[in-house]
Short mmCIF file of C-alpha atoms in Angstrom, two decimals:
data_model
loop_
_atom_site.label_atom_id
_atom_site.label_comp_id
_atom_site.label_asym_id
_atom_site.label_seq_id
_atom_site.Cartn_x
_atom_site.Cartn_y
_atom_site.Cartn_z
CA UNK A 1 14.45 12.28 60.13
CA UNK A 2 12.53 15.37 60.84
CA UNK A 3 8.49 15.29 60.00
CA UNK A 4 9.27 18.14 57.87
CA UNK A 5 11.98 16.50 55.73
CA UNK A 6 9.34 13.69 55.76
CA UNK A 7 7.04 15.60 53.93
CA UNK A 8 9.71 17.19 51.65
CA UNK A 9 11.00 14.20 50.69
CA UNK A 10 7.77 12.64 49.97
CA UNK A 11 6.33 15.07 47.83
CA UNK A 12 9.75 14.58 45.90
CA UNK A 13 8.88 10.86 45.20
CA UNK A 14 5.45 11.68 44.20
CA UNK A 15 6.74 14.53 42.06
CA UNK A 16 9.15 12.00 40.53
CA UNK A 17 6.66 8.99 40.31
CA UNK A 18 3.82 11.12 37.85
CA UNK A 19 6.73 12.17 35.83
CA UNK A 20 8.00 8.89 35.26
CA UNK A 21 4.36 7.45 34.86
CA UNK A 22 3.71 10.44 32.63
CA UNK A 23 6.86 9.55 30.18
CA UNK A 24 5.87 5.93 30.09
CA UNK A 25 2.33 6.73 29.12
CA UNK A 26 3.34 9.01 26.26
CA UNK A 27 6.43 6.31 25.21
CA UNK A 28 3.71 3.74 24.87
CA UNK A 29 0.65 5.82 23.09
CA UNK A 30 3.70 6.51 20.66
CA UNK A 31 4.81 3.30 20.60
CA UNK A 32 1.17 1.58 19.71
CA UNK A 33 0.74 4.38 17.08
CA UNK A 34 -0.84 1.93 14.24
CA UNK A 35 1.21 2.59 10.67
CA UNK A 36 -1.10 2.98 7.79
CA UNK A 37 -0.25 1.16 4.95
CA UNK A 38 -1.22 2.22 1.51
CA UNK A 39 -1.40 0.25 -1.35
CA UNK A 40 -0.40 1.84 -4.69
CA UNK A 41 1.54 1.89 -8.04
CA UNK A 42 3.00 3.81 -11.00
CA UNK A 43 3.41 7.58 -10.30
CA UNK A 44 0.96 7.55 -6.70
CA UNK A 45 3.30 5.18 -5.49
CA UNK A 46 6.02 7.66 -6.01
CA UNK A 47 4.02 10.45 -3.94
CA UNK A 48 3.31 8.31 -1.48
CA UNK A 49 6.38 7.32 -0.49
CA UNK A 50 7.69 11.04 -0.45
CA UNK A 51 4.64 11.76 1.86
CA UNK A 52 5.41 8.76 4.28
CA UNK A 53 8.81 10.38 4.50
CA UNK A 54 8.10 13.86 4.82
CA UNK A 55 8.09 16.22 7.77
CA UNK A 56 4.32 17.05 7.42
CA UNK A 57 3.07 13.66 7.52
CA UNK A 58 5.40 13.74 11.03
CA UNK A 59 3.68 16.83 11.68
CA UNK A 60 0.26 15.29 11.11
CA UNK A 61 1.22 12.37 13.82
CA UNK A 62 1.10 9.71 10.88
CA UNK A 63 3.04 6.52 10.06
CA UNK A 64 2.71 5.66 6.54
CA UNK A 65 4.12 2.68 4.94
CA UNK A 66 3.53 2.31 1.33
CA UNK A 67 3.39 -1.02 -0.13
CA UNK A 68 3.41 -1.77 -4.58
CA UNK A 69 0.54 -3.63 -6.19
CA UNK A 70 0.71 -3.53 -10.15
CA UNK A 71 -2.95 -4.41 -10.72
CA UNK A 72 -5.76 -2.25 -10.13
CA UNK A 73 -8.36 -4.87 -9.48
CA UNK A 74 -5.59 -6.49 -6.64
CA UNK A 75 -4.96 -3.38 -5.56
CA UNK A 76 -8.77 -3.18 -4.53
CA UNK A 77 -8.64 -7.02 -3.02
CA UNK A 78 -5.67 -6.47 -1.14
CA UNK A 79 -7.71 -3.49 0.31
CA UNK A 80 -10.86 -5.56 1.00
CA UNK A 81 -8.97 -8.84 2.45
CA UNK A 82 -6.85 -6.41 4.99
CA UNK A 83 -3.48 -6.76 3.19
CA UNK A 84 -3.07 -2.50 2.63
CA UNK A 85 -5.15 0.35 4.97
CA UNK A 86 -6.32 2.65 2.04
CA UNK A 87 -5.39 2.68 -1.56
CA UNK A 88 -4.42 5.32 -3.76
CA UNK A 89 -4.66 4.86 -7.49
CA UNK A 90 -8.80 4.92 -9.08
CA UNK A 91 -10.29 7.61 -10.60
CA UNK A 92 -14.41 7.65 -8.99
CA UNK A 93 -16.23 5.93 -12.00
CA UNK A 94 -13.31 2.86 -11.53
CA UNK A 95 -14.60 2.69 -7.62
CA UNK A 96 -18.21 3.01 -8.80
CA UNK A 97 -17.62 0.14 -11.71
CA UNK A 98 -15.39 -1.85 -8.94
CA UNK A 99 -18.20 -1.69 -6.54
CA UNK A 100 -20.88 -2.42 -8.93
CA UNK A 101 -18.62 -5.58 -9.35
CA UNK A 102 -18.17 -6.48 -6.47
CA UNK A 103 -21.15 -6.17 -4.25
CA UNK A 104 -19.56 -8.11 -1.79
CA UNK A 105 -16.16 -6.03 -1.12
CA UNK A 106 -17.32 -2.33 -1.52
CA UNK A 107 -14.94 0.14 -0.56
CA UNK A 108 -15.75 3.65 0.97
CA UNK A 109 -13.97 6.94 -0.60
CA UNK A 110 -12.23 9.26 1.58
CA UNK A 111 -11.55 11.89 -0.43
CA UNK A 112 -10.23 13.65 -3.91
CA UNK A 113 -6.85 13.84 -4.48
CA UNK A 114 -6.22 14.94 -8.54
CA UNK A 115 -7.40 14.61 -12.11
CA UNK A 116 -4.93 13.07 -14.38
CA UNK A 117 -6.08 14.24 -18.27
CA UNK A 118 -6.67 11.24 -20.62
CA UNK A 119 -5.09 11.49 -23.50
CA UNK A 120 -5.30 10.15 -27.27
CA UNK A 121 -1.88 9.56 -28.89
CA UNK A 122 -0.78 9.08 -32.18
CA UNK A 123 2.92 8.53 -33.60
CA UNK A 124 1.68 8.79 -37.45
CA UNK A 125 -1.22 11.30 -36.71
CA UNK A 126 -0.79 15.06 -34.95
CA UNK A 127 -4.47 16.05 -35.19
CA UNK A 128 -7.79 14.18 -34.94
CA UNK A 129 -8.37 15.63 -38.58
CA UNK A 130 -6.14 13.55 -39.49
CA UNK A 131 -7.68 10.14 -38.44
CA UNK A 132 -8.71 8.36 -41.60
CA UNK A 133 -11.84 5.77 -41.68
CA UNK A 134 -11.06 2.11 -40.51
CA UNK A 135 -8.55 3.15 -38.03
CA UNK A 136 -7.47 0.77 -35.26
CA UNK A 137 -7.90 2.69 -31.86
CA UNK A 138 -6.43 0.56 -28.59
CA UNK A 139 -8.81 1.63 -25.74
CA UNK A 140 -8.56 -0.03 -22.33
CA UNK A 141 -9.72 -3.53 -21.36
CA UNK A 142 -11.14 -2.64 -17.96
CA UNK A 143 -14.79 -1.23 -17.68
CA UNK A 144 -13.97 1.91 -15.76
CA UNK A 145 -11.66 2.64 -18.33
CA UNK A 146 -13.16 1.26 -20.97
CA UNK A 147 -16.06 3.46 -21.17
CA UNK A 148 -13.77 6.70 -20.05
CA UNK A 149 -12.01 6.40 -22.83
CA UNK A 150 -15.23 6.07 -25.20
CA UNK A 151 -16.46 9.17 -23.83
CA UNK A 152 -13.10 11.05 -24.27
CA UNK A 153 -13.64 10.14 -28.20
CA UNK A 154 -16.90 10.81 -28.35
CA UNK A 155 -15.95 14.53 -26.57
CA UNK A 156 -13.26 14.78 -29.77
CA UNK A 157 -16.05 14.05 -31.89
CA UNK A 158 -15.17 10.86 -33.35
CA UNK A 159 -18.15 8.52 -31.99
CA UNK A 160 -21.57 9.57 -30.43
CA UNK A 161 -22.30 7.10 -27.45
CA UNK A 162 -25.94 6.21 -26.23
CA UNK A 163 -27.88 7.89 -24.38
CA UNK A 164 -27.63 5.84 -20.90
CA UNK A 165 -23.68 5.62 -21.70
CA UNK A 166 -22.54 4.79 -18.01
CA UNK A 167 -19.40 3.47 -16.39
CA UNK A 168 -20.25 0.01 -16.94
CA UNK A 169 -20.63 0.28 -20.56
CA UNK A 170 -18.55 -0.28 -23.38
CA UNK A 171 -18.14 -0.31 -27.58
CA UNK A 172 -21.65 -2.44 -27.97
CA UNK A 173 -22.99 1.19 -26.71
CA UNK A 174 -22.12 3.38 -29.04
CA UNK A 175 -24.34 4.85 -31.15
CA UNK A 176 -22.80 6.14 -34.04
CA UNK A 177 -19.46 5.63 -36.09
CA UNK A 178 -19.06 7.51 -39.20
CA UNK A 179 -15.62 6.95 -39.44
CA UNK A 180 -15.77 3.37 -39.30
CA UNK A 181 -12.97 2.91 -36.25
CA UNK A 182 -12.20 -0.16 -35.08
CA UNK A 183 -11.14 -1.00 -31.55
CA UNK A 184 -8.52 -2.94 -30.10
CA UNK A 185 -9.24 -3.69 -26.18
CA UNK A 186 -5.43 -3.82 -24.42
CA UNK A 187 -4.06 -4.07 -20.74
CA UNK A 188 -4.33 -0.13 -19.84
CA UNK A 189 -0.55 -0.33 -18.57
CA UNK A 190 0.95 -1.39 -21.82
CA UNK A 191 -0.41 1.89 -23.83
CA UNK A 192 2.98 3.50 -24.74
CA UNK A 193 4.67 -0.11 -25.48
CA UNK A 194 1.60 -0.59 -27.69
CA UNK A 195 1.48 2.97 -29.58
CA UNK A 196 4.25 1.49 -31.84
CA UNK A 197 1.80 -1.28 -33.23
CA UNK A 198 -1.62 0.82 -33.10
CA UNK A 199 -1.81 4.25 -35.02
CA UNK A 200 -3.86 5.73 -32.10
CA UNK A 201 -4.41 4.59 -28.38
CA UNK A 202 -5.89 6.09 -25.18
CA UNK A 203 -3.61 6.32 -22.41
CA UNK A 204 -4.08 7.76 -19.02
CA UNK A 205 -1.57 10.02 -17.71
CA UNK A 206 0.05 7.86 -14.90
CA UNK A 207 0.90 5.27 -17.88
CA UNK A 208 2.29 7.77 -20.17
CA UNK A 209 4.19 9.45 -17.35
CA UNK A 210 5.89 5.24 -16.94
CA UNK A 211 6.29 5.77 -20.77
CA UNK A 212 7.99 9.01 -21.02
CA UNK A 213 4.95 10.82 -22.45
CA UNK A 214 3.21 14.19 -21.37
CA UNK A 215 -0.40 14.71 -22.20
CA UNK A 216 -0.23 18.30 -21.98
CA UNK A 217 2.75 18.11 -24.99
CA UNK A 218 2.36 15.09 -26.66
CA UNK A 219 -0.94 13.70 -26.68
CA UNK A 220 -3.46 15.42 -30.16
CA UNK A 221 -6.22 15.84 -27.88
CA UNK A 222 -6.46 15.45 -23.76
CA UNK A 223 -9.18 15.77 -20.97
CA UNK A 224 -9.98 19.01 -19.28
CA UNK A 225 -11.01 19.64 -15.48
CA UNK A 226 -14.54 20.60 -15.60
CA UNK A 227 -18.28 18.82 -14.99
CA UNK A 228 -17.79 16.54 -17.58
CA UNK A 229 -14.87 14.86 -16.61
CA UNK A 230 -15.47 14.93 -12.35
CA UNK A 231 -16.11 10.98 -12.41
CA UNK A 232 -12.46 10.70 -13.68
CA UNK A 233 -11.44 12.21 -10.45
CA UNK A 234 -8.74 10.18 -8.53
CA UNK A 235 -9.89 9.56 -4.57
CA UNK A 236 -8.43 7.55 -1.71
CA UNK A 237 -10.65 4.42 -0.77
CA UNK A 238 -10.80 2.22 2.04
CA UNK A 239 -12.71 -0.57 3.57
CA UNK A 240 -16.18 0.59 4.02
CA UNK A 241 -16.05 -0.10 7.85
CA UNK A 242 -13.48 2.23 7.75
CA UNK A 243 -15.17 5.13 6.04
CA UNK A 244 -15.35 7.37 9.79
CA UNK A 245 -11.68 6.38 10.51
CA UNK A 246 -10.00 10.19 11.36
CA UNK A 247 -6.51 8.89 11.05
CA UNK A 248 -7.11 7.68 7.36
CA UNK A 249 -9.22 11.42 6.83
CA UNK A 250 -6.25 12.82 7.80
CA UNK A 251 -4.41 11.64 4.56
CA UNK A 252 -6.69 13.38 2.45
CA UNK A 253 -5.88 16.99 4.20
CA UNK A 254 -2.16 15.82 4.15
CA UNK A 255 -1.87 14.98 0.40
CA UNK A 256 -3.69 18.54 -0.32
CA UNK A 257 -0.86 19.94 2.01
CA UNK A 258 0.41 23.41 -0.27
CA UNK A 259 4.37 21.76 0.43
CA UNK A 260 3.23 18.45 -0.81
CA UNK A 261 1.69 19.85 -3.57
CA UNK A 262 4.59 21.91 -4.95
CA UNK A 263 6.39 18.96 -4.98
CA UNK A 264 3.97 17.20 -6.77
CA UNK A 265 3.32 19.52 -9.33
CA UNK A 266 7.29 20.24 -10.24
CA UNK A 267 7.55 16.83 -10.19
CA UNK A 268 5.25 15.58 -12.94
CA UNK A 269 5.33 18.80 -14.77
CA UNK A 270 1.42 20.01 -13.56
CA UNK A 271 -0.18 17.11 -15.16
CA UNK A 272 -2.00 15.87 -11.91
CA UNK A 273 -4.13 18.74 -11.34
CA UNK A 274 -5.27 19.10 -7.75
CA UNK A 275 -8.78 18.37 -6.92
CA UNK A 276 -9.90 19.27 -3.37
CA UNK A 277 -13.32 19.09 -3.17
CA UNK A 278 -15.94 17.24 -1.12
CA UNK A 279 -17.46 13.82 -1.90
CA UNK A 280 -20.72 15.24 -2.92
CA UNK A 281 -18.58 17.04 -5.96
CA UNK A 282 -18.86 13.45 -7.08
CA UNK A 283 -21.75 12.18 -6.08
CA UNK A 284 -24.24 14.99 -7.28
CA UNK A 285 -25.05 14.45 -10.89
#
């Protein structure tokens, strides 16, 4: 063979050899791509798993795998002891109260994602007007919202609430009761179940979504976006060593996606309002 078809015929192999080592490369950097797993229930888990199927979370170069946990304050363990990446289901003042609670397994926001309106239901009343003295109100046994709820009655004008009212506190705070209500403290999730034993309950929208109920239709009073309600803001929320991890950022830009959120709003009829906004929304009072 010729020195010149030696030459040829080795540039050919090296030629061949960086293509080759080029395709292996990108097989195995697609190959090792971690899969994020987030940890949700109710209504998020729903979005979730339409995200972790749809083109733009491809687009975005993600792997999401979505994984049910019925309890809030599991769905915060499983986060701390490894078992999901990031969760997806606490407004801000349940991650404050959760942290405050748990000094030793803080998680980190990484973003807003939507305010669901809290709303006050009533099968045998259709305005607060109507609520007579003494009546039984079921409010949530869980200090986040506990003391969200207390503050969405004392907006309607049925209590007054002390003056350091914060998201740790609960009925022994409030300040004034004219109409003599009593409260009955239930598991959050069982509010619809429960509105044919108690004349008036609090539930938050993801539960009355479960329970066939819109807040916008059928609840006699609701939340609105604005200053006052910003703690009730849901977020995404990792480990805290995780807080700077881009791949888990990049959920937060994917759920605000404008084709995500058309679905999301047709879907559960505009009651999760979009909030994109920064952390410091939240964290300036």
């Amino acid at each position: 063979m010729s020195k010149k078809w030696h030459k040829i015929f080795g540039t050919i192999i090296l030629a061949l050899s960086i293509f080759v080592l080029a395709g292996c490369g990108k097989s195995a950097s697609a190959s090792t791509s971690k899969t994020i797993t987030i940890g949700s229930q109710g209504s998020d888990l729903e979005i979730w798993q339409h995200i972790a199927k749809s083109s733009q979370a491809k687009q975005a170069g993600l792997k999401i795998k979505v994984k049910e946990i019925t309890d809030g304050t599991q769905l915060n363990k499983a986060k701390t002891e490894g078992e999901v990446d990031v969760n997806a289901f606490q407004s801000w003042s349940y991650y404050q109260a959760y942290n405050k609670q748990n000094p030793n397994g803080k998680l980190a926001a990484l973003g807003t994602t939507y305010l669901e309106p809290l709303g006050i239901y009533s099968k045998k009343y259709k305005k607060l007007s109507e609520i007579p003295n003494g009546t039984t109100i079921a409010i949530a046994n869980n200090p986040a919202n506990t003391s969200r709820d207390l503050l969405l009655l004392q907006k309607a004008g049925l209590i007054t609430l002390d003056k350091g009212f914060n998201a740790l506190s609960n009925t022994k705070d409030i300040k004034s009761n004219p109409k003599n209500l009593k409260f009955k403290e239930i598991d959050d999730t069982t509010g619809p179940r429960v509105l044919n034993d108690v004349d008036v309950v609090l539930i938050s929208n993801t539960v009355a979504l479960d329970g066939g109920l819109h807040v916008l239709t059928d609840s006699i009073y609701h939340e609105n976006v604005d200053q006052s309600t910003k703690d009730n803001v849901n977020i995404l929320a990792t480990a805290t060593k995780n807080k700077n991890n881009k791949q888990y950022k990049k959920l937060v830009k994917l759920y605000h996606n404008k084709t995500i959120q058309k679905y999301i709003k047709k879907k559960y009829y505009g009651t999760k309002i979009e909030v994109n906004k920064p952390l410091s929304y939240l964290e300036n009072k």
